[in-house]
CSV table of C-alpha atoms in Angstrom, one decimal:
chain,number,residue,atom,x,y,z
A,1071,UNK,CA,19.4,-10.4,2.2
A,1072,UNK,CA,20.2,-10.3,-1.9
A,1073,UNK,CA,18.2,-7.4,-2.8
A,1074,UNK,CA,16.1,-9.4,-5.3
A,1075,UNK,CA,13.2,-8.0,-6.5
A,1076,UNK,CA,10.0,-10.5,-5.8
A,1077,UNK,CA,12.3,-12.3,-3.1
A,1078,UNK,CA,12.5,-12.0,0.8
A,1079,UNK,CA,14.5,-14.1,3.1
A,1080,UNK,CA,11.9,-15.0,5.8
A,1081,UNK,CA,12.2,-16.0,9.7
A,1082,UNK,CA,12.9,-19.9,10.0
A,1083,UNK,CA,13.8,-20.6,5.9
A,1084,UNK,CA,17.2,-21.0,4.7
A,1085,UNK,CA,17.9,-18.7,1.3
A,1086,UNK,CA,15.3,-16.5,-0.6
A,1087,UNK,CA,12.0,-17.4,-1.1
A,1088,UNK,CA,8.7,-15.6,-3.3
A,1089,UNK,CA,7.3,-12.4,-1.7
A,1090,UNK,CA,3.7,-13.1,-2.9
A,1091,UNK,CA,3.4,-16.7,-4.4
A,1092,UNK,CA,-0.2,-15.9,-5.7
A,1093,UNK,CA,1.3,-13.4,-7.7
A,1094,UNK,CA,4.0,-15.3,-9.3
A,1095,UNK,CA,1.7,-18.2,-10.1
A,1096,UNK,CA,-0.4,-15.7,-11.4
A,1097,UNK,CA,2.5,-14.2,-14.0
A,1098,UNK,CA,3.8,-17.9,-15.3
A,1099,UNK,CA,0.1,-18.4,-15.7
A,1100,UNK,CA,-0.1,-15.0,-17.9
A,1101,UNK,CA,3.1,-15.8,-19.9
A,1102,UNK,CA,2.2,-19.5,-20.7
A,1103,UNK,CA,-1.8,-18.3,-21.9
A,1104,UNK,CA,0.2,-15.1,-24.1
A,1105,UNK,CA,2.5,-18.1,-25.3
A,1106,UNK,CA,-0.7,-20.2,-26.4
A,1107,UNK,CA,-0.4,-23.1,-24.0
A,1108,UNK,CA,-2.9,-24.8,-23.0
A,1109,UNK,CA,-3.1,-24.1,-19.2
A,1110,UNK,CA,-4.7,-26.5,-16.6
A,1111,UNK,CA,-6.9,-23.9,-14.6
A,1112,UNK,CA,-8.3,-25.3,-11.1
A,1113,UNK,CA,-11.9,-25.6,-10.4
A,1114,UNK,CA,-13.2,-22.0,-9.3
A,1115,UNK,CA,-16.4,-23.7,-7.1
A,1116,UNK,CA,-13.0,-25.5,-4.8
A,1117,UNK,CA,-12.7,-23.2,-2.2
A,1118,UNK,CA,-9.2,-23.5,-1.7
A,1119,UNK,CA,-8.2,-22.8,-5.6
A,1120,UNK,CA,-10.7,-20.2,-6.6
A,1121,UNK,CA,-8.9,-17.7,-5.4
A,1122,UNK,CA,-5.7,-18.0,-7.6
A,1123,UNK,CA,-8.2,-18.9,-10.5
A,1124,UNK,CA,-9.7,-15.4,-10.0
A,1125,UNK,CA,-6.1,-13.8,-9.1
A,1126,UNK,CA,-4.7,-15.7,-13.0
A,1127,UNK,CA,-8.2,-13.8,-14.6
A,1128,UNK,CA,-7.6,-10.9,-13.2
A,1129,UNK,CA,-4.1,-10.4,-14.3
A,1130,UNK,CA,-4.9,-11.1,-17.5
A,1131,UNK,CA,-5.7,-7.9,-17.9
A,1132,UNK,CA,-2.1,-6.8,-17.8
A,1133,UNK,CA,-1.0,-9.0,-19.9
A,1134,UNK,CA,0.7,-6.5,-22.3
A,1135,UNK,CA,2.5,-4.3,-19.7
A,1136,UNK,CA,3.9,-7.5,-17.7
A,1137,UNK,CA,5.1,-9.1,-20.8
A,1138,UNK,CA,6.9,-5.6,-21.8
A,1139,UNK,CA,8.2,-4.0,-18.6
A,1140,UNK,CA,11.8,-3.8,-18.2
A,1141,UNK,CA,11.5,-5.7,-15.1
A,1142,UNK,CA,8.4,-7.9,-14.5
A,1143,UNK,CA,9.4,-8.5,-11.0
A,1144,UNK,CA,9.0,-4.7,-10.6
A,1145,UNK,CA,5.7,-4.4,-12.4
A,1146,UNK,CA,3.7,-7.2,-10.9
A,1147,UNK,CA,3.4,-5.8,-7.8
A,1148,UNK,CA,1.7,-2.7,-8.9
A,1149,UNK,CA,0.0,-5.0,-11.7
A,1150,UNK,CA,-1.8,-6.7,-8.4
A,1151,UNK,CA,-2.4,-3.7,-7.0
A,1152,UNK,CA,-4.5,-2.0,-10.0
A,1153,UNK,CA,-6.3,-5.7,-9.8
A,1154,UNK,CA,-7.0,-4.9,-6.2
A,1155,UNK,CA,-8.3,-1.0,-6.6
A,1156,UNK,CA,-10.7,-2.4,-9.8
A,1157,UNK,CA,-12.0,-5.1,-7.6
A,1158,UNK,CA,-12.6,-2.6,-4.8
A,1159,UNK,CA,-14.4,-0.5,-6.9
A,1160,UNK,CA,-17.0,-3.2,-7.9
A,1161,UNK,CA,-17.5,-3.8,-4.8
A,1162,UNK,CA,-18.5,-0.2,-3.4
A,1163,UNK,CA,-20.2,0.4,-6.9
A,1164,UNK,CA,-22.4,-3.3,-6.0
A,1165,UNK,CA,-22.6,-1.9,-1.8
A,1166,UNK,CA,-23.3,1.7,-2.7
A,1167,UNK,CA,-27.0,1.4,-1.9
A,1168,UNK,CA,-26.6,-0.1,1.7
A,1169,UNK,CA,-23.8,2.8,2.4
A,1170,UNK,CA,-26.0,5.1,4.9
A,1171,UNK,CA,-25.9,8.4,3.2
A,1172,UNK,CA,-23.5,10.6,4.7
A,1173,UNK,CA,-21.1,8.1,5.3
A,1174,UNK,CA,-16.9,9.2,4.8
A,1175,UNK,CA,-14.9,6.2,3.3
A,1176,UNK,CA,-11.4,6.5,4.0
A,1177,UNK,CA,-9.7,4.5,1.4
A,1178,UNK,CA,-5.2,3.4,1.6
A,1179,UNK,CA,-3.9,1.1,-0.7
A,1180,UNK,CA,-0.5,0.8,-2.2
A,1181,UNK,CA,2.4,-2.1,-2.4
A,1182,UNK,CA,3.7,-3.6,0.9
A,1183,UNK,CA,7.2,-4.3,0.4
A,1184,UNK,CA,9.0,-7.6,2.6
A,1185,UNK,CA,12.0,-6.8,3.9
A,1186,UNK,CA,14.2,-9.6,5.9
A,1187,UNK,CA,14.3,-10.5,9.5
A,1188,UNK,CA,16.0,-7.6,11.4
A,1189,UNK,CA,14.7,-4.7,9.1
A,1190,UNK,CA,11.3,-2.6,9.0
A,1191,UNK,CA,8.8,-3.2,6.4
A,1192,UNK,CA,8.2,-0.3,4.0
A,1193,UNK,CA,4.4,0.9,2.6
A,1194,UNK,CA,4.4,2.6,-0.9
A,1195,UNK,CA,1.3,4.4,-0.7
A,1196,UNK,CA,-0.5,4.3,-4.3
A,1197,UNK,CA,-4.2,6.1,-2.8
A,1198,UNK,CA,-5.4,7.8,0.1
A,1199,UNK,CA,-8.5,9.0,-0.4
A,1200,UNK,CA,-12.0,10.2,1.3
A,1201,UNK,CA,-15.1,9.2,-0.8
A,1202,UNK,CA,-18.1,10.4,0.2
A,1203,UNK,CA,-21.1,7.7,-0.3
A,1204,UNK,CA,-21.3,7.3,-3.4
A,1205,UNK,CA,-18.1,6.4,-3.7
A,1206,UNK,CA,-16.7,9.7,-5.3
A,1207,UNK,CA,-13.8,10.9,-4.5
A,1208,UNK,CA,-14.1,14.0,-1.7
A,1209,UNK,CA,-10.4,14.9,-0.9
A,1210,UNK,CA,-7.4,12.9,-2.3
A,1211,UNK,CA,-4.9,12.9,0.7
A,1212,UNK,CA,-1.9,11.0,-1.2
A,1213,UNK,CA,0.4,14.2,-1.1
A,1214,UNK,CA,-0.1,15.0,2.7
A,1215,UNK,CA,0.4,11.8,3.2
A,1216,UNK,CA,3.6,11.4,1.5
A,1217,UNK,CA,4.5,14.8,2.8
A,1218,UNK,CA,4.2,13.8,6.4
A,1219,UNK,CA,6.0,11.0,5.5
A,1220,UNK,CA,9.6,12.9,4.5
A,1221,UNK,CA,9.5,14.5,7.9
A,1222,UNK,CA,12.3,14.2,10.2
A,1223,UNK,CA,10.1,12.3,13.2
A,1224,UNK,CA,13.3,12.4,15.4
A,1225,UNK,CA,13.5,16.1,15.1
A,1226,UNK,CA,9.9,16.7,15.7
A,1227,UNK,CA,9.7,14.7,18.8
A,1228,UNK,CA,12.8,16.3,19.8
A,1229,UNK,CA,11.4,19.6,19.0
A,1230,UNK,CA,7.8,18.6,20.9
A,1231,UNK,CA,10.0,17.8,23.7
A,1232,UNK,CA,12.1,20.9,24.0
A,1233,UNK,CA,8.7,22.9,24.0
A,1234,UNK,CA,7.0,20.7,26.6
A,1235,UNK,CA,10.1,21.7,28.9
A,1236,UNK,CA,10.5,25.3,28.2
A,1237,UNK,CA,7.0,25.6,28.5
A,1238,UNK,CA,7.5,24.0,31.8
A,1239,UNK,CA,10.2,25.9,32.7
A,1240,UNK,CA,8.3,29.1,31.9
A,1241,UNK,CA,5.4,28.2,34.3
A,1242,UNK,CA,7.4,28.7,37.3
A,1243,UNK,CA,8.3,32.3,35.9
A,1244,UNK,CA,7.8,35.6,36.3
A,1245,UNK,CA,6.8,38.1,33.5
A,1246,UNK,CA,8.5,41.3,34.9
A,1247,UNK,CA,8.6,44.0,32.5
A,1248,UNK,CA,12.1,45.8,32.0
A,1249,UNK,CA,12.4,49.5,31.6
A,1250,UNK,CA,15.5,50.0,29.9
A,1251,UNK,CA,15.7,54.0,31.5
C-alpha cells in the first residue's frame, strides 16, 4: 500500500491501480476541454459509453475548482459526489408526483474510500438526511451520525455486557433491607 491518493492496490493485481477509472477519465477529459483541445467524445446512444459521456458533462461543471485545488486527486472525489447529489435531486424533483404522500426518504451519500487487501474500507459520510415527499429536507441526521460514529464500540459492547451479567447476577438476589441500628 503507498498511500496514494486516487490509487488502491487491489486483490489479484501487481502495484497500484485507479480507485474510480470513470473518474479519472472524466478529469483528463476536463483538463484537455479547459486546455481547448479538441476532444473525441463517444457516442451517448452506445450503451456501453454513454455513461462516461454523461460522467465527462457532468464534471464539467467543476471545471474551475478541479483545475485549482491543491490536490485534484483529493478534490475529484467529492467533485463526483456533488455530480451524484445534483443528479439525485433531478431525479426525486422528476419522481416527486409518484412518491405516495407521506412517504420518509432516508437519503446517505458521501465518498467511499478503497483501502488494500487486508484493511477495512472507510465511508466519509457527506448527507444523512430524512426528506419528507416532497423531497424537503425533515431532519438532517449528519451530526448523529458522525457522533455515533466517534464512539468507542468496544467499550460499549463491553459495557452492554457487564450490564447483561450483573443484571443476571442480580436476579438470583435478594433485596433485604439493612437497618443500620
Amino acid at each position: 500500500f503507498d498511500g496514494v491518493f486516487g490509487k488502491v492496490n487491489r486483490r489479484g493485481h501487481h502495484g497500484s491501480g485507479t480507485c474510480c477509472t470513470s473518474a479519472y477519465v472524466s478529469l483528463a477529459y476536463v483538463k484537455s476541454v479547459a486546455e481547448g483541445n479538441t476532444i473525441h467524445s463517444p457516442d451517448p446512444s452506445d450503451p456501453i459509453d454513454a455513461q462516461q459521456v454523461f460522467v465527462d458533462s457532468a464534471m464539467m461543471a467543476h471545471t474551475d475548482r478541479l483545475l485549482n485545488a491543491a490536490n485534484p486527486d483529493v478534490e475529484l472525489p467529492h467533485a463526483v459526489y456533488d455530480c451524484q447529489s445534483q443528479l439525485l435531486k433531478r431525479i426525486m424533483e422528476k419522481c416527486q408526483k409518484d412518491i405516495p404522500v407521506g412517504t420518509k426518504i432516508a437519503l446517505l451519500g458521501g465518498v467511499q474510500v478503497n483501502t488494500p487487501e487486508g484493511l477495512p474500507e472507510y465511508f466519509l459520510p457527506k448527507r444523512f438526511s430524512l426528506c419528507n415527499d416532497k423531497g424537503e429536507v425533515v431532519e438532517d441526521l449528519l451530526e448523529s451520525l458522525i457522533e455515533e460514529g466517534q464512539k468507542d464500540v468496544k467499550a460499549i459492547l463491553l459495557e452492554s455486557k457487564l450490564k447483561k451479567k450483573m443484571d443476571a447476577a442480580k436476579k438470583g438476589m435478594l433485596d433485604i433491607p439493612m437497618d443500620p441500628y
